[in-house]
């Protein structure tokens, strides 16, 4: 197992470098120079925006050097943990990410956990009595949830609970900057969390139902029933345990999303997380932030794939043993 | 104590689907006495496994049993038991050895957990006692180093070992009836013999009855006291194993016996096989179910279903014996 993990980490290194190269090349190909953006801030009126000034700003940012040199410098900084500074706010990108990651993870992780619990319970119930009325209801519910765009669900929720009934706030994390109490936070979390759950429950539920249905029809389930094992044990210990791998895949696939944030949902509810930071940065062509976040998210994706591989081994002894042999 | 352990009367089983119900077992009667080994033989699709699984109601959830069908186990009708009562019988009174032991054992749990769970489902013993018991049961079915093996998973064992584990699992509560559903089909010939001998040994030690489901006439000859030959959801012939092998009556039974390869057969001779295949459930029309594959079929066979004729302990569903035997039922 240790050998396997080390091998996987070593494979991740060239993949990560490839991603950084791609991110850098794409960013430098994008139209619109950041120098132009920046000049908007540095010069007071249009008459001062001279070509000389432009070259000066470009030189200050290092944009006059060949792309490959720029990439080398950027990568070197990156490996030292320096993701650069924002053109817009002049803050360090890493600090910007770190200051917002907490609120994003709080929202997305709690939404994902809640969705997982609800969806797995409902999925098991569907699979236990397939083609029953209950199964049809939960299928319909999950299809609607998965196919409705979340900006639409979000707006519906705001309309009913914040505009019409006025029981829940429509935006932000707290009532005011000074009031950072838990009840206030929870109240603000309900709507964005519900929006995210709507989307996530669908895919987890379908996967749970599908793989539980497969497993419950298998021979070893019949064997344990033939042994007189109780239904609860049969379904959870033998059923769910064996159905876990595809469910884990779906859940782990949500990990990058937990970190990077729900871009649209955060934007709708003005949630001060990474998703809304990404949108702001793209709007203002703040390349260091865009690149820094992309690299950061890529690293999280690589890490979650590694975690998923480890989790497979824990969940299924056959995978574990085949790895030990090779 | 009653000599008759199990008495199945007029067993009718059908599967329900969107289009309606498809009958798969149509009025089967059989009984098992204590310490008896009986065999149910027939080709794939004749309803033998479905019949065996119906004893513990382990068939799929769309299975419907006939309203007047009875499965009397020690005088009590298993078809009238509640799920809870049934659970108390499964594995304790009646246990099963399945055909495919690779898919039949939970792949993600070590044997230890599977066996301890099976014990503790029926008896309130500590995990430690249950583990000790499991280890000694594995030893008694001939698994070497059982205290090591018990920590392994199904995929780490060979096919023969897995089938021994299945038998050990079925033996944990010293059941009165063991249903062995094609226990040797997935195994090598040499291992087959070991497993059959093991079943005989445990039968002798635990005073069990065995219901052996197979399509292998060789296994039947070696193991059973009495045989039921099934065809397309009917029992077409029954009698003692000796009678069936020495003087088969039904053309289907004769065909099955002719299909066994013999050592004295000339090398260049083709092995006999019954032409055609078992009719699919739901496609059965009037007349004898075997008539379209039967070399002796007459017009009467095509028109009318034969009743079971009885003759000194034997029963056969074939018009040929109308004149020689008294009619039964």
XYZ file of C-alpha atoms in Angstrom:
655
model
C 0.000 0.000 0.000
C 2.793 2.446 0.944
C 4.603 1.637 -2.268
C 1.410 2.216 -4.199
C 0.851 5.634 -2.633
C 4.434 6.729 -3.287
C 4.097 5.610 -6.899
C 0.911 7.585 -7.278
C 2.503 10.720 -5.801
C 5.460 10.420 -8.178
C 3.079 10.140 -11.134
C 1.257 13.257 -9.931
C 4.397 15.437 -10.196
C 4.705 15.573 -14.007
C 0.919 15.899 -14.254
C 1.036 18.906 -11.952
C 3.884 20.519 -13.914
C 1.934 19.960 -17.110
C -1.036 21.720 -15.612
C 1.054 24.747 -14.576
C 2.485 25.026 -18.086
C -0.960 24.823 -19.633
C -2.353 27.404 -17.225
C 0.483 29.793 -17.949
C 0.327 29.439 -21.713
C -3.435 29.864 -21.767
C -3.239 32.934 -19.551
C -0.587 34.571 -21.716
C -2.604 33.833 -24.870
C -5.687 35.515 -23.481
C -6.536 38.842 -25.124
C -6.185 42.096 -23.245
C -2.976 42.968 -21.464
C -3.072 43.304 -17.713
C -0.945 46.405 -18.189
C -3.962 48.089 -19.755
C -6.096 47.094 -16.819
C -3.558 48.344 -14.387
C -3.079 51.634 -16.134
C -6.700 52.354 -15.564
C -5.794 52.499 -11.893
C -2.409 54.212 -12.155
C -3.270 57.048 -14.444
C -5.779 59.662 -13.546
C -7.005 60.783 -16.916
C -6.807 59.464 -20.421
C -4.213 61.985 -21.529
C -1.618 60.351 -19.286
C -2.118 56.962 -20.946
C 0.858 57.213 -23.263
C 2.707 54.397 -25.013
C 5.761 55.232 -22.903
C 3.810 54.768 -19.740
C 2.456 51.477 -21.096
C 5.953 50.115 -21.740
C 7.010 51.227 -18.305
C 4.175 49.358 -16.623
C 4.841 46.290 -18.766
C 8.481 46.279 -17.733
C 7.501 46.649 -14.097
C 5.300 43.563 -14.339
C 7.939 41.619 -16.299
C 5.605 41.275 -19.254
C 8.274 42.377 -21.727
C 10.283 39.188 -21.316
C 9.789 36.012 -23.417
C 6.918 33.804 -22.257
C 9.191 30.911 -21.355
C 11.274 33.094 -19.051
C 8.123 34.480 -17.482
C 6.868 30.931 -16.942
C 10.156 29.858 -15.376
C 10.094 32.740 -12.936
C 6.452 32.147 -12.106
C 6.968 28.409 -11.573
C 9.965 29.007 -9.323
C 7.922 31.337 -7.162
C 5.033 28.907 -7.205
C 7.166 26.080 -5.887
C 8.252 28.327 -3.025
C 4.611 28.789 -2.135
C 4.366 32.235 -3.689
C 1.377 32.413 -6.002
C 2.113 36.032 -6.915
C 0.282 39.220 -6.092
C -3.017 40.403 -7.384
C -2.868 43.141 -10.013
C -6.080 44.504 -8.638
C -5.682 44.596 -4.861
C -1.895 44.111 -4.619
C -2.502 41.387 -2.009
C -0.663 38.060 -2.080
C -2.775 35.536 -3.991
C -2.172 32.760 -1.484
C -3.406 34.978 1.316
C -6.491 35.890 -0.682
C -7.242 32.220 -1.223
C -6.634 31.341 2.400
C -8.815 34.142 3.710
C -11.763 32.890 1.674
C -11.295 29.137 1.686
C -12.812 28.804 5.165
C -16.204 30.197 4.250
C -16.298 28.182 1.023
C -15.433 24.895 2.705
C -17.921 25.599 5.466
C -20.705 25.993 2.935
C -19.786 23.299 0.425
C -18.651 20.664 2.903
C -21.768 20.935 5.026
C -23.931 20.872 1.886
C -22.097 17.805 0.582
C -22.305 15.943 3.896
C -26.001 16.694 4.215
C -26.630 15.671 0.599
C -24.657 12.457 1.041
C -26.607 11.406 4.125
C -29.999 12.212 2.604
C -29.165 10.722 -0.805
C -27.671 7.488 0.527
C -30.631 6.854 2.820
C -33.129 7.610 0.057
C -31.113 5.609 -2.482
C -31.056 2.531 -0.270
C -34.797 2.799 0.257
C -35.332 3.071 -3.511
C -33.118 0.081 -4.244
C -34.718 -2.052 -1.558
C -38.142 -1.719 -3.143
C -37.426 -0.906 -6.792
C -40.277 0.263 -9.028
C -42.403 1.054 -6.008
C -44.254 4.322 -5.615
C -41.516 5.498 -3.291
C -38.866 4.705 -5.888
C -40.683 6.692 -8.560
C -41.098 9.711 -6.274
C -37.439 9.805 -5.316
C -36.356 9.282 -8.941
C -38.521 12.172 -10.079
C -37.187 14.340 -7.282
C -33.572 13.578 -8.093
C -34.035 14.178 -11.816
C -35.655 17.541 -11.174
C -32.911 18.503 -8.730
C -30.106 17.415 -11.033
C -31.502 19.030 -14.159
C -32.603 22.368 -12.733
C -29.796 24.962 -13.002
C -28.763 26.111 -9.556
C -29.091 29.810 -10.317
C -32.767 29.090 -10.962
C -33.245 27.123 -7.734
C -31.309 29.808 -5.881
C -33.477 32.567 -7.237
C -36.668 30.648 -6.494
C -35.525 30.149 -2.916
C -34.620 33.822 -2.541
C -37.979 34.818 -4.002
C -39.998 32.660 -1.604
C -38.003 32.738 1.610
C -36.350 36.148 1.467
C -38.739 38.279 -0.571
C -42.214 36.815 -0.016
C -42.096 35.226 3.420
C -39.060 37.199 4.640
C -37.880 34.594 7.123
C -34.382 34.046 5.751
C -31.675 36.466 4.590
C -30.867 36.428 0.883
C -27.153 37.206 0.946
C -23.922 37.360 2.895
C -22.601 35.264 5.755
C -23.581 37.318 8.784
C -26.124 39.996 9.632
C -23.372 42.569 10.075
C -19.590 42.595 10.179
C -19.635 42.748 13.961
C -22.232 40.042 14.528
C -20.347 36.808 13.852
C -22.530 34.579 16.009
C -23.404 30.998 15.099
C -27.198 31.485 14.824
C -26.651 34.320 12.392
C -24.268 32.161 10.331
C -26.670 29.216 10.264
C -29.521 31.432 9.173
C -27.446 32.722 6.272
C -26.302 29.246 5.307
C -29.725 27.664 4.882
C -30.590 28.972 1.418
C -27.235 28.490 -0.345
C -26.912 25.096 1.282
C -30.356 24.023 0.106
C -29.496 25.179 -3.409
C -26.335 23.082 -3.443
C -28.082 20.065 -1.899
C -30.738 20.105 -4.613
C -28.047 19.566 -7.203
C -25.906 17.086 -5.358
C -28.612 14.805 -3.983
C -29.682 13.834 -7.490
C -26.380 12.383 -8.625
C -25.540 10.675 -5.329
C -29.038 9.206 -5.085
C -28.985 7.757 -8.608
C -25.568 6.234 -8.026
C -26.570 4.775 -4.649
C -29.769 3.315 -6.065
C -28.000 1.833 -9.075
C -25.147 0.190 -7.270
C -27.317 -0.972 -4.358
C -29.720 -2.543 -6.840
C -26.825 -4.445 -8.430
C -25.458 -5.617 -5.117
C -28.793 -6.619 -3.593
C -29.348 -8.973 -6.529
C -26.044 -10.782 -6.048
C -25.476 -14.278 -4.756
C -23.784 -13.380 -1.495
C -26.826 -11.388 -0.422
C -28.865 -14.549 -0.936
C -26.263 -16.487 1.031
C -26.522 -14.190 4.016
C -30.311 -14.314 3.875
C -30.080 -18.109 3.726
C -28.030 -17.946 6.911
C -30.871 -16.213 8.660
C -29.054 -12.874 8.951
C -31.435 -9.994 9.709
C -32.491 -7.699 6.894
C -30.861 -4.585 8.368
C -27.482 -6.327 8.493
C -27.996 -7.804 5.040
C -28.726 -4.417 3.518
C -26.181 -2.289 5.372
C -23.311 -4.612 6.169
C -23.331 -6.682 3.000
C -25.279 -4.422 0.661
C -24.043 -0.904 1.298
C -20.512 -2.031 2.056
C -20.258 -3.603 -1.391
C -22.058 -0.782 -3.149
C -19.712 1.775 -1.644
C -17.070 2.055 -4.373
C -19.160 3.797 -7.039
C -20.743 5.976 -4.344
C -17.275 6.930 -3.093
C -16.288 7.854 -6.642
C -19.165 10.292 -6.913
C -18.491 11.741 -3.463
C -14.773 12.136 -4.062
C -15.540 13.741 -7.398
C -17.173 16.484 -5.367
C -14.043 17.224 -3.372
C -12.563 19.756 -5.836
C -15.911 21.466 -5.821
C -15.847 21.608 -2.032
C -12.557 23.498 -2.216
C -13.050 25.624 -5.285
C -16.520 26.604 -4.256
C -19.788 26.767 -5.992
C -19.087 29.662 -8.324
C -22.663 30.413 -9.308
C -24.290 29.748 -5.961
C -21.771 31.894 -4.116
C -22.361 34.671 -6.591
C -26.160 34.537 -6.183
C -26.040 34.582 -2.408
C -23.017 36.952 -2.214
C -21.187 34.324 -0.213
C -17.646 35.566 0.412
C -15.906 32.420 -0.825
C -13.464 31.271 -3.479
C -16.140 30.991 -6.141
C -17.013 34.654 -6.005
C -13.302 35.556 -5.834
C -12.828 33.630 -9.087
C -15.656 35.514 -10.777
C -14.336 38.891 -9.638
C -10.830 38.064 -10.808
C -11.982 36.920 -14.215
C -14.043 40.079 -14.642
C -11.052 42.271 -13.879
C -8.518 40.104 -15.788
C -6.561 39.641 -12.591
C -4.323 36.923 -14.046
C -2.173 36.150 -11.000
C -5.309 35.351 -9.010
C -6.938 33.358 -11.828
C -3.757 31.356 -12.392
C -3.071 30.913 -8.723
C -6.554 29.602 -8.092
C -6.486 27.304 -11.109
C -3.212 25.781 -9.981
C -4.511 25.497 -6.440
C -7.694 23.747 -7.568
C -5.702 21.416 -9.840
C -3.570 20.420 -6.896
C -6.730 19.644 -4.934
C -8.074 17.526 -7.809
C -4.836 15.550 -7.943
C -4.917 15.087 -4.199
C -8.533 13.958 -4.181
C -7.808 11.396 -6.904
C -5.024 10.053 -4.738
C -7.346 9.935 -1.726
C -9.933 8.141 -3.838
C -7.415 5.476 -4.844
C -6.494 4.946 -1.214
C -10.179 4.803 -0.281
C -10.812 2.131 -2.935
C -8.170 -0.025 -1.308
C -9.749 0.398 2.102
C -13.239 -0.332 0.792
C -12.370 -3.375 -1.286
C -9.877 -6.009 -0.114
C -9.555 -7.356 -3.673
C -8.090 -4.042 -4.851
C -5.865 -3.895 -1.791
C -4.485 -7.374 -2.386
C -3.875 -6.911 -6.089
C -1.871 -3.783 -5.261
C 0.194 -5.587 -2.695
C 1.058 -8.281 -5.207
C 2.147 -5.974 -8.000
C -40.414 -38.183 16.195
C -41.960 -38.163 12.795
C -39.924 -39.947 10.132
C -41.049 -37.469 7.516
C -39.032 -34.263 7.746
C -40.338 -32.387 4.757
C -43.464 -32.856 2.716
C -44.062 -30.653 -0.292
C -47.542 -30.811 -1.731
C -48.725 -29.438 -5.050
C -45.992 -26.806 -5.197
C -46.770 -24.202 -7.811
C -44.376 -21.343 -8.411
C -44.693 -18.552 -10.927
C -42.834 -15.350 -11.609
C -44.752 -12.173 -11.975
C -43.704 -9.671 -14.610
C -45.315 -6.768 -16.398
C -47.173 -9.023 -18.824
C -48.604 -11.321 -16.165
C -47.474 -14.451 -14.388
C -45.222 -17.099 -15.874
C -45.522 -20.536 -14.271
C -42.142 -22.196 -13.708
C -43.026 -25.004 -11.303
C -46.396 -26.594 -11.823
C -47.724 -28.923 -9.160
C -44.644 -30.650 -7.770
C -44.910 -33.137 -4.891
C -41.963 -34.542 -3.021
C -40.967 -35.545 0.450
C -37.783 -36.070 2.419
C -37.440 -38.445 5.343
C -34.931 -38.046 8.134
C -31.345 -38.965 7.212
C -32.339 -39.386 3.605
C -30.417 -37.968 0.670
C -32.710 -37.212 -2.195
C -31.818 -35.815 -5.563
C -33.686 -33.561 -7.938
C -32.267 -33.864 -11.451
C -33.041 -32.145 -14.681
C -31.616 -29.876 -17.333
C -31.058 -26.158 -16.810
C -34.343 -24.315 -16.722
C -36.475 -27.232 -15.563
C -37.307 -25.532 -12.268
C -35.171 -27.570 -9.892
C -33.299 -24.681 -8.276
C -36.469 -22.616 -7.998
C -38.111 -25.571 -6.252
C -35.234 -25.870 -3.783
C -35.064 -22.147 -3.078
C -38.799 -22.047 -2.419
C -38.303 -24.066 0.768
C -36.705 -21.019 2.404
C -38.421 -18.552 0.087
C -35.131 -17.304 -1.256
C -36.453 -16.748 -4.750
C -36.680 -13.250 -6.227
C -39.306 -10.910 -4.801
C -41.595 -11.308 -7.833
C -42.196 -14.990 -7.016
C -45.761 -16.108 -6.410
C -46.618 -19.412 -4.740
C -49.803 -21.354 -5.469
C -52.650 -20.760 -3.048
C -53.067 -24.476 -2.285
C -49.330 -25.260 -2.260
C -47.884 -26.552 0.979
C -44.323 -26.951 2.201
C -44.683 -28.897 5.430
C -41.523 -28.897 7.506
C -42.006 -30.998 10.640
C -45.717 -30.562 10.062
C -45.695 -26.779 9.766
C -46.330 -24.966 6.508
C -43.310 -22.836 5.650
C -45.322 -20.879 3.094
C -47.492 -19.535 5.911
C -44.600 -18.343 8.073
C -43.984 -14.652 8.705
C -40.633 -13.185 7.557
C -39.452 -13.246 11.156
C -40.336 -16.902 11.699
C -38.744 -17.737 8.378
C -35.539 -15.985 9.362
C -35.351 -18.140 12.492
C -35.512 -21.266 10.307
C -33.052 -20.120 7.657
C -29.570 -21.330 8.441
C -30.675 -22.963 11.687
C -33.216 -25.643 10.740
C -32.620 -25.660 7.013
C -29.397 -24.471 5.446
C -28.141 -24.100 1.916
C -24.914 -24.720 0.026
C -24.969 -22.724 -3.190
C -23.420 -23.533 -6.506
C -21.029 -20.671 -7.061
C -18.947 -20.049 -4.011
C -17.002 -17.144 -5.519
C -20.041 -14.943 -5.928
C -21.756 -16.644 -3.003
C -19.467 -15.252 -0.316
C -19.344 -11.553 0.483
C -16.142 -10.307 -1.223
C -15.394 -7.443 1.145
C -15.664 -9.243 4.468
C -13.159 -11.752 5.852
C -14.517 -15.248 6.527
C -14.271 -14.526 10.233
C -16.910 -11.822 10.036
C -19.218 -13.816 7.791
C -19.116 -16.866 10.066
C -19.401 -15.005 13.353
C -22.374 -13.130 11.968
C -24.038 -16.381 10.885
C -23.621 -17.845 14.377
C -24.765 -14.760 16.217
C -27.847 -14.418 14.032
C -29.286 -17.431 15.827
C -27.457 -17.806 19.110
C -26.591 -15.268 21.732
C -22.896 -16.060 22.158
C -19.907 -13.758 22.473
C -17.873 -12.901 19.389
C -14.950 -14.792 20.843
C -16.904 -18.000 21.353
C -18.387 -17.643 17.883
C -14.897 -17.226 16.441
C -13.630 -20.337 18.219
C -16.598 -22.282 16.950
C -16.058 -21.041 13.408
C -12.405 -22.085 13.476
C -13.242 -25.594 14.647
C -15.979 -25.852 12.025
C -13.496 -24.890 9.309
C -11.137 -27.547 10.654
C -13.874 -30.171 10.537
C -14.593 -29.539 6.864
C -10.922 -30.089 6.126
C -9.489 -26.607 5.809
C -5.807 -26.581 6.781
C -4.618 -23.869 9.198
C -8.168 -22.638 9.838
C -7.021 -20.023 12.379
C -5.080 -18.329 9.557
C -7.577 -18.949 6.799
C -10.428 -17.450 8.761
C -8.871 -14.007 8.411
C -8.783 -14.290 4.638
C -11.281 -13.173 2.033
C -13.201 -15.339 -0.416
C -10.999 -14.376 -3.374
C -7.908 -15.624 -1.572
C -9.206 -19.206 -1.431
C -9.376 -21.842 -4.161
C -12.728 -23.010 -5.512
C -12.656 -26.232 -3.506
C -11.727 -24.376 -0.318
C -14.525 -21.904 -0.843
C -17.035 -24.696 -1.279
C -15.775 -26.216 1.984
C -16.326 -22.847 3.629
C -19.874 -22.804 2.255
C -20.476 -26.223 3.778
C -18.954 -25.084 7.083
C -21.295 -22.095 7.043
C -24.271 -24.357 6.434
C -23.198 -26.668 9.270
C -22.814 -24.029 11.976
C -26.183 -24.739 13.569
C -26.398 -28.496 12.897
C -29.408 -28.062 10.660
C -31.842 -30.882 10.021
C -31.981 -30.318 6.304
C -29.181 -29.324 3.977
C -30.114 -28.042 0.540
C -27.161 -28.466 -1.789
C -27.841 -26.555 -5.000
C -25.395 -27.906 -7.589
C -22.618 -27.923 -4.995
C -20.000 -29.393 -7.326
C -20.851 -27.869 -10.690
C -18.201 -25.155 -10.537
C -15.426 -27.514 -9.385
C -12.758 -29.787 -10.899
C -13.661 -33.465 -11.005
C -11.217 -34.477 -8.275
C -12.414 -31.688 -5.985
C -16.020 -32.641 -6.808
C -15.468 -36.013 -5.241
C -13.962 -34.507 -2.075
C -16.930 -32.197 -1.661
C -19.456 -34.993 -2.192
C -17.680 -37.172 0.344
C -17.664 -34.252 2.765
C -21.418 -33.803 2.373
C -21.900 -37.500 3.101
C -19.661 -37.269 6.162
C -21.448 -34.283 7.635
C -24.772 -35.986 6.939
C -23.657 -38.984 8.963
C -22.237 -36.915 11.795
C -25.136 -34.509 12.154
C -28.007 -36.859 11.264
C -29.150 -34.548 8.532
C -31.281 -34.986 5.485
C -29.915 -33.683 2.227
C -31.722 -32.315 -0.792
C -29.274 -32.446 -3.663
C -29.995 -30.428 -6.781
C -27.938 -31.448 -9.779
C -27.937 -32.114 -13.498
C -25.198 -34.721 -13.161
C -26.519 -38.291 -13.163
C -23.132 -39.480 -11.899
C -23.522 -37.400 -8.754
C -27.039 -38.743 -8.306
C -25.870 -42.348 -8.541
C -23.111 -41.781 -6.033
C -25.044 -39.824 -3.451
C -28.781 -40.247 -3.357
C -31.298 -42.689 -1.912
C -34.193 -41.482 -4.019
C -34.487 -39.339 -7.128
C -37.012 -36.936 -8.568
C -36.536 -36.266 -12.273
C -37.874 -32.848 -13.193
C -38.790 -31.595 -16.607
C -40.307 -28.198 -17.454
C -41.746 -27.620 -13.993
C -43.070 -31.166 -13.513
C -41.745 -34.214 -11.710
C -41.822 -36.704 -14.596
C -40.442 -39.695 -12.748
C -39.522 -40.653 -9.235
C -38.258 -43.734 -7.498
C -35.306 -45.129 -5.608
C -31.949 -44.403 -7.162
C -31.401 -48.092 -7.902
C -34.757 -48.378 -9.693
C -34.183 -45.253 -11.731
C -30.777 -46.390 -12.915
C -31.656 -50.036 -13.510
C -35.067 -49.591 -15.063
C -35.786 -46.021 -16.112
C -39.341 -45.594 -17.318
C -39.786 -42.090 -18.656
C -38.232 -41.386 -22.061
C -36.635 -38.252 -20.570
C -34.924 -40.238 -17.811
C -33.746 -42.758 -20.377
C -32.357 -39.912 -22.437
C -30.506 -38.466 -19.444
C -28.972 -41.854 -18.651
C -27.955 -42.404 -22.256
C -26.162 -39.048 -22.214
C -23.653 -40.156 -19.571
C -20.293 -40.835 -21.265
C -19.156 -44.436 -20.697
C -15.672 -45.857 -20.657
C -16.619 -48.814 -22.867
C -17.996 -46.539 -25.537
C -16.167 -46.704 -28.900
C -13.906 -43.698 -29.409
C -15.483 -42.632 -32.651
C -19.059 -42.798 -31.432
C -20.864 -39.538 -30.872
C -22.050 -38.905 -27.331
C -25.835 -39.115 -27.123
C -27.780 -35.963 -26.355
C -31.516 -35.407 -26.130
C -32.531 -33.402 -29.199
C -34.009 -29.950 -28.657
C -34.130 -28.015 -25.404
C -36.411 -27.408 -22.444
C -39.426 -25.294 -23.439
C -39.251 -21.796 -21.988
C -41.653 -21.111 -19.140
C -44.784 -19.524 -20.524
C -44.514 -21.289 -23.900
C -45.915 -24.607 -22.690
C -49.073 -25.686 -24.505
C -51.351 -28.678 -24.159
C -50.214 -32.285 -24.091
C -47.126 -33.892 -22.594
C -44.379 -31.322 -22.005
C -41.715 -33.623 -23.360
C -43.582 -34.745 -26.510
C -41.704 -32.563 -29.007
C -38.379 -34.111 -27.955
C -39.666 -37.623 -27.309
C -38.902 -40.455 -29.775
C -42.056 -42.355 -28.699
C -44.522 -39.473 -28.865
C -47.986 -40.331 -30.175
C -50.974 -38.223 -31.085
C -52.363 -38.730 -27.596
C -49.167 -37.285 -26.083
C -49.619 -34.134 -28.148
C -53.233 -33.731 -27.084
C -53.432 -34.705 -23.446
C -51.138 -34.208 -20.506
C -50.326 -37.565 -18.912
C -51.183 -38.101 -15.211
C -48.704 -39.702 -12.846
C -48.937 -43.506 -13.049
C -47.855 -45.400 -9.975
C -46.231 -48.791 -9.894
C -44.613 -50.347 -6.801
C -43.015 -47.224 -5.333
C -42.299 -45.649 -8.717
C -44.188 -42.866 -10.362
C -43.998 -41.781 -13.953
C -45.802 -39.201 -16.044
C -45.988 -40.900 -19.414
C -48.797 -42.358 -21.498
C -46.734 -45.437 -22.360
C -47.486 -46.856 -18.946
C -51.227 -46.274 -19.042
C -51.970 -49.969 -19.532
C -49.387 -51.415 -17.136
C -49.845 -49.218 -14.131
C -52.645 -48.000 -11.956
C -53.487 -44.352 -12.234
C -52.409 -42.116 -9.404
C -54.132 -38.865 -8.477
